[in-house]
C-alpha cells in the first residue's frame, strides 16, 4: 500500500516543474519498495534470487546506459522502445502464468477470469513500429494497405474466436495454442494499425500504446493477485488515456 501511494504521489509531483524532483524521488521509492515487498512475499530460494538479481542488474545496466546517452529530443522513441519491452514481458508472463496455473484452473472459482486476463495481456509490436518511425528506421509515411479495414476486422474477429476457444477448452495444449494465436494476431494488428499512421502523429500513438500497456498490466495484476501491480498499472492506463486525449485536442 505504501509503495502504491508513493507511485500515486509520483504522478502528482510530476504534474508541475516545481515539484517534479520530489515526484521523481517518490517514484523511485515506490518502485524500489514495491520490488522489496514482492521479494519478501515470494521468499525466493538463493538460486531464484540469483536469477532475479541477474535480470534486474542487466535491465538496470541497459536502462542506465541508454538514459545517459539519449538526447532529450529522442525521448519519445526511447519511451516507445521501452514500452515494447514491457509488452513482451506481459506476453511472456501471461504464457508462463497460464502454464503454471493450468492444473488449478478447473477447481479455481476465478479460473475463467485468469484465462481472460491471459488473453488480454498482449501488447508489443505497435511500440516497435512507433520507435522505428520516430528514429528514422522506417518511412514516416502512412502504410495504407489495400482493404486494411477488412484485414484488421478479420484479425480482430479471429482473436475473439481464439479467446472464446481458450475459455471453453479444458485441454492445456489447445489453450496454449489459442493463447499463442491471440499473441500473433495481436502482434500483427499492432503493426498494421500503427504503420497506417504518419510519423508526425507517433507521439500521440505512443501515449495510446502506453495506456494499452497499462491496462494490460493492470489485468495481469489481477491474474497474479498483485495489488501493487493492479493499482500502479491502472494509473498508467488512465493517465495515458488522458494524455492521449489532451494531445489529440
Coordinates of C-alpha atoms in Angstrom, one line a residue:
X1 CA 0.0 0.0 0.0
X2 CA 2.8 2.4 0.9
X3 CA 4.6 1.7 -2.5
X4 CA 1.3 2.3 -4.3
X5 CA 0.8 5.6 -2.6
X6 CA 4.3 6.7 -3.4
X7 CA 3.6 5.9 -7.1
X8 CA 0.4 8.0 -6.9
X9 CA 2.4 10.8 -5.3
X10 CA 5.0 10.5 -8.1
X11 CA 2.4 11.2 -10.8
X12 CA 1.1 14.1 -8.7
X13 CA 4.6 15.5 -8.2
X14 CA 5.4 15.2 -11.9
X15 CA 2.4 17.4 -12.8
X16 CA 4.4 20.6 -12.3
X17 CA 8.0 21.6 -12.7
X18 CA 8.2 22.9 -9.1
X19 CA 7.5 19.5 -7.6
X20 CA 8.9 17.3 -10.3
X21 CA 12.1 16.4 -8.4
X22 CA 10.0 15.3 -5.4
X23 CA 7.7 13.3 -7.7
X24 CA 10.7 11.6 -9.3
X25 CA 12.1 10.6 -5.8
X26 CA 8.7 9.3 -4.8
X27 CA 8.5 7.2 -7.9
X28 CA 11.9 5.7 -7.2
X29 CA 10.9 5.0 -3.6
X30 CA 7.6 3.4 -4.7
X31 CA 9.1 1.1 -7.3
X32 CA 12.1 0.1 -5.0
X33 CA 9.9 -0.6 -2.0
X34 CA 7.4 -2.5 -4.2
X35 CA 10.1 -4.8 -5.5
X36 CA 11.4 -5.3 -1.9
X37 CA 7.9 -6.1 -0.7
X38 CA 7.3 -8.5 -3.5
X39 CA 10.6 -10.3 -2.8
X40 CA 9.5 -10.6 0.8
X41 CA 6.2 -12.2 -0.1
X42 CA 7.8 -14.6 -2.6
X43 CA 10.7 -15.6 -0.3
X44 CA 12.8 -16.9 -3.2
X45 CA 15.5 -19.5 -2.7
X46 CA 19.1 -18.5 -3.3
X47 CA 19.1 -19.9 -6.9
X48 CA 16.0 -18.0 -7.9
X49 CA 17.2 -14.9 -6.1
X50 CA 20.4 -15.1 -8.1
X51 CA 18.4 -15.3 -11.4
X52 CA 16.3 -12.3 -10.4
X53 CA 19.3 -10.3 -9.4
X54 CA 21.0 -11.0 -12.7
X55 CA 17.9 -10.0 -14.7
X56 CA 17.4 -6.8 -12.6
X57 CA 21.1 -6.0 -12.9
X58 CA 21.1 -6.5 -16.7
X59 CA 18.0 -4.4 -17.2
X60 CA 19.2 -1.7 -14.9
X61 CA 22.5 -1.5 -16.7
X62 CA 20.9 -1.3 -20.2
X63 CA 18.4 1.3 -19.0
X64 CA 21.1 3.4 -17.3
X65 CA 23.4 3.4 -20.3
X66 CA 20.5 4.3 -22.6
X67 CA 19.3 7.1 -20.4
X68 CA 22.7 8.6 -20.2
X69 CA 23.3 8.6 -23.9
X70 CA 19.9 9.5 -25.3
X71 CA 19.2 13.1 -26.2
X72 CA 16.1 14.9 -24.8
X73 CA 14.7 15.3 -28.3
X74 CA 14.8 11.5 -28.7
X75 CA 12.9 10.7 -25.6
X76 CA 9.6 9.8 -27.4
X77 CA 11.1 7.0 -29.4
X78 CA 13.0 5.8 -26.3
X79 CA 9.7 5.6 -24.4
X80 CA 8.2 3.6 -27.3
X81 CA 11.2 1.2 -27.2
X82 CA 10.8 0.7 -23.5
X83 CA 7.0 0.1 -24.0
X84 CA 7.8 -2.7 -26.4
X85 CA 9.9 -4.4 -23.8
X86 CA 7.0 -4.0 -21.3
X87 CA 4.7 -5.6 -23.9
X88 CA 7.0 -8.5 -24.5
X89 CA 7.3 -9.1 -20.7
X90 CA 3.5 -9.0 -20.5
X91 CA 3.1 -11.7 -23.2
X92 CA 5.7 -13.9 -21.6
X93 CA 4.2 -13.5 -18.2
X94 CA 0.7 -14.5 -19.5
X95 CA 2.0 -17.6 -21.2
X96 CA 4.2 -18.6 -18.2
X97 CA 1.4 -18.0 -15.6
X98 CA -1.1 -20.0 -17.7
X99 CA 1.3 -22.9 -17.8
X100 CA 1.8 -22.7 -14.0
X101 CA -1.8 -22.2 -13.1
X102 CA -3.4 -24.7 -15.6
X103 CA -3.6 -27.6 -13.1
X104 CA -5.7 -25.4 -10.7
X105 CA -7.9 -23.7 -13.3
X106 CA -10.6 -26.3 -13.2
X107 CA -11.1 -26.0 -9.5
X108 CA -10.4 -22.3 -9.2
X109 CA -13.6 -20.2 -9.0
X110 CA -11.7 -17.4 -10.9
X111 CA -10.3 -19.8 -13.5
X112 CA -12.2 -18.2 -16.4
X113 CA -11.1 -14.7 -15.2
X114 CA -7.5 -15.9 -15.2
X115 CA -7.8 -17.2 -18.8
X116 CA -9.4 -13.9 -20.0
X117 CA -6.7 -11.9 -18.4
X118 CA -4.0 -14.0 -20.0
X119 CA -5.5 -13.2 -23.4
X120 CA -5.8 -9.5 -22.6
X121 CA -2.2 -9.1 -21.6
X122 CA -0.9 -8.8 -25.2
X123 CA 0.8 -5.6 -26.5
X124 CA 4.2 -5.4 -28.1
X125 CA 4.8 -4.7 -31.8
X126 CA 2.9 -1.3 -32.2
X127 CA 5.6 0.3 -30.0
X128 CA 8.4 -1.1 -32.2
X129 CA 6.8 0.5 -35.3
X130 CA 6.4 3.8 -33.5
X131 CA 10.1 3.7 -32.4
X132 CA 11.2 2.8 -36.0
X133 CA 9.2 5.8 -37.5
X134 CA 10.5 8.3 -34.9
X135 CA 14.1 7.1 -35.2
X136 CA 14.0 7.2 -39.0
X137 CA 14.5 3.5 -39.4
X138 CA 11.1 3.2 -41.1
X139 CA 9.4 5.6 -43.5
X140 CA 7.2 8.1 -41.8
X141 CA 4.6 8.0 -44.5
X142 CA 1.4 6.1 -43.5
X143 CA 1.4 2.5 -44.9
X144 CA -2.1 2.2 -46.3
X145 CA -2.6 -1.5 -47.2
X146 CA -5.4 -2.3 -49.6
X147 CA -8.5 -3.5 -47.8
X148 CA -6.8 -2.7 -44.4
X149 CA -10.1 -2.3 -42.6
X150 CA -11.3 -5.7 -43.7
X151 CA -8.0 -7.2 -42.8
X152 CA -7.9 -5.6 -39.3
X153 CA -11.5 -6.5 -38.7
X154 CA -10.9 -10.1 -39.7
X155 CA -7.9 -10.4 -37.4
X156 CA -9.9 -8.9 -34.5
X157 CA -12.7 -11.4 -35.1
X158 CA -10.2 -14.3 -35.3
X159 CA -8.8 -13.0 -32.0
X160 CA -12.2 -13.1 -30.4
X161 CA -12.7 -16.7 -31.7
X162 CA -9.3 -17.7 -30.2
X163 CA -10.3 -16.1 -26.9
X164 CA -13.6 -18.0 -26.8
X165 CA -11.9 -21.3 -27.7
X166 CA -9.4 -20.8 -24.9
X167 CA -12.2 -20.1 -22.4
X168 CA -14.2 -23.2 -23.5
X169 CA -11.4 -25.7 -23.7
X170 CA -10.0 -27.7 -20.8
X171 CA -7.1 -29.0 -22.8
X172 CA -3.8 -27.5 -21.9
X173 CA -2.2 -27.8 -25.3
X174 CA -5.3 -26.2 -27.1
X175 CA -5.3 -23.4 -24.5
X176 CA -1.6 -22.6 -25.2
X177 CA -2.2 -22.8 -28.9
X178 CA -5.1 -20.3 -28.7
X179 CA -3.0 -18.1 -26.4
X180 CA -0.2 -18.2 -29.0
X181 CA -2.6 -17.5 -31.8
X182 CA -4.0 -14.5 -29.9
X183 CA -0.5 -13.2 -29.3
X184 CA 0.4 -13.5 -33.0
X185 CA -2.9 -11.9 -34.2
X186 CA -2.5 -9.0 -31.7
X187 CA 1.2 -8.5 -32.8
X188 CA 0.2 -8.4 -36.5
X189 CA -2.6 -5.9 -35.6
X190 CA -0.1 -3.8 -33.7
X191 CA 2.0 -3.5 -36.9
X192 CA -0.9 -2.9 -39.4
X193 CA -2.7 -0.3 -37.2
X194 CA 0.4 1.7 -36.2
X195 CA 2.0 1.6 -39.7
X196 CA -1.1 3.2 -41.1
X197 CA -0.4 6.4 -39.1
X198 CA 2.1 9.0 -40.2
X199 CA 5.3 9.7 -38.3
X200 CA 4.2 13.2 -37.1
X201 CA 1.4 11.6 -35.1
X202 CA 3.7 8.9 -33.5
X203 CA 4.0 10.8 -30.1
X204 CA 0.2 10.5 -29.8
X205 CA 0.3 6.9 -30.8
X206 CA 2.9 6.2 -28.1
X207 CA 0.7 7.7 -25.4
X208 CA -2.2 5.5 -26.6
X209 CA 0.0 2.4 -26.6
X210 CA 1.2 3.5 -23.1
X211 CA -2.4 3.4 -22.0
X212 CA -2.9 0.0 -23.6
X213 CA 0.1 -1.5 -21.9
X214 CA -1.1 0.0 -18.6
X215 CA -4.5 -1.7 -18.8
X216 CA -2.9 -5.0 -20.0
X217 CA -0.6 -5.0 -17.0
X218 CA -3.4 -4.0 -14.7
X219 CA -5.2 -7.1 -15.9
X220 CA -2.1 -9.1 -15.1
X221 CA -2.1 -7.6 -11.6
X222 CA -5.5 -9.4 -11.2
X223 CA -4.1 -12.6 -12.7
X224 CA -1.0 -12.6 -10.4
X225 CA -3.1 -11.4 -7.4
X226 CA -0.7 -8.4 -7.0
X227 CA -2.5 -5.3 -5.7
X228 CA 0.6 -3.1 -6.3
X229 CA 0.7 -4.0 -10.0
X230 CA -3.1 -3.5 -10.3
X231 CA -3.0 0.0 -8.8
X232 CA 0.1 1.3 -10.5
X233 CA -0.8 0.0 -13.9
X234 CA -4.3 1.4 -13.6
X235 CA -2.6 4.7 -13.0
X236 CA -0.6 4.2 -16.2
X237 CA -3.6 3.2 -18.2
X238 CA -5.8 6.1 -17.1
X239 CA -3.0 8.7 -17.3
X240 CA -2.0 7.5 -20.7
X241 CA -5.6 7.8 -21.9
X242 CA -6.0 11.3 -20.5
X243 CA -2.7 12.4 -22.1
X244 CA -3.7 11.0 -25.4
X245 CA -7.0 13.0 -25.3
X246 CA -5.1 16.2 -24.4
X247 CA -2.6 15.7 -27.2
X248 CA -5.3 14.9 -29.8
X249 CA -7.2 18.1 -28.8

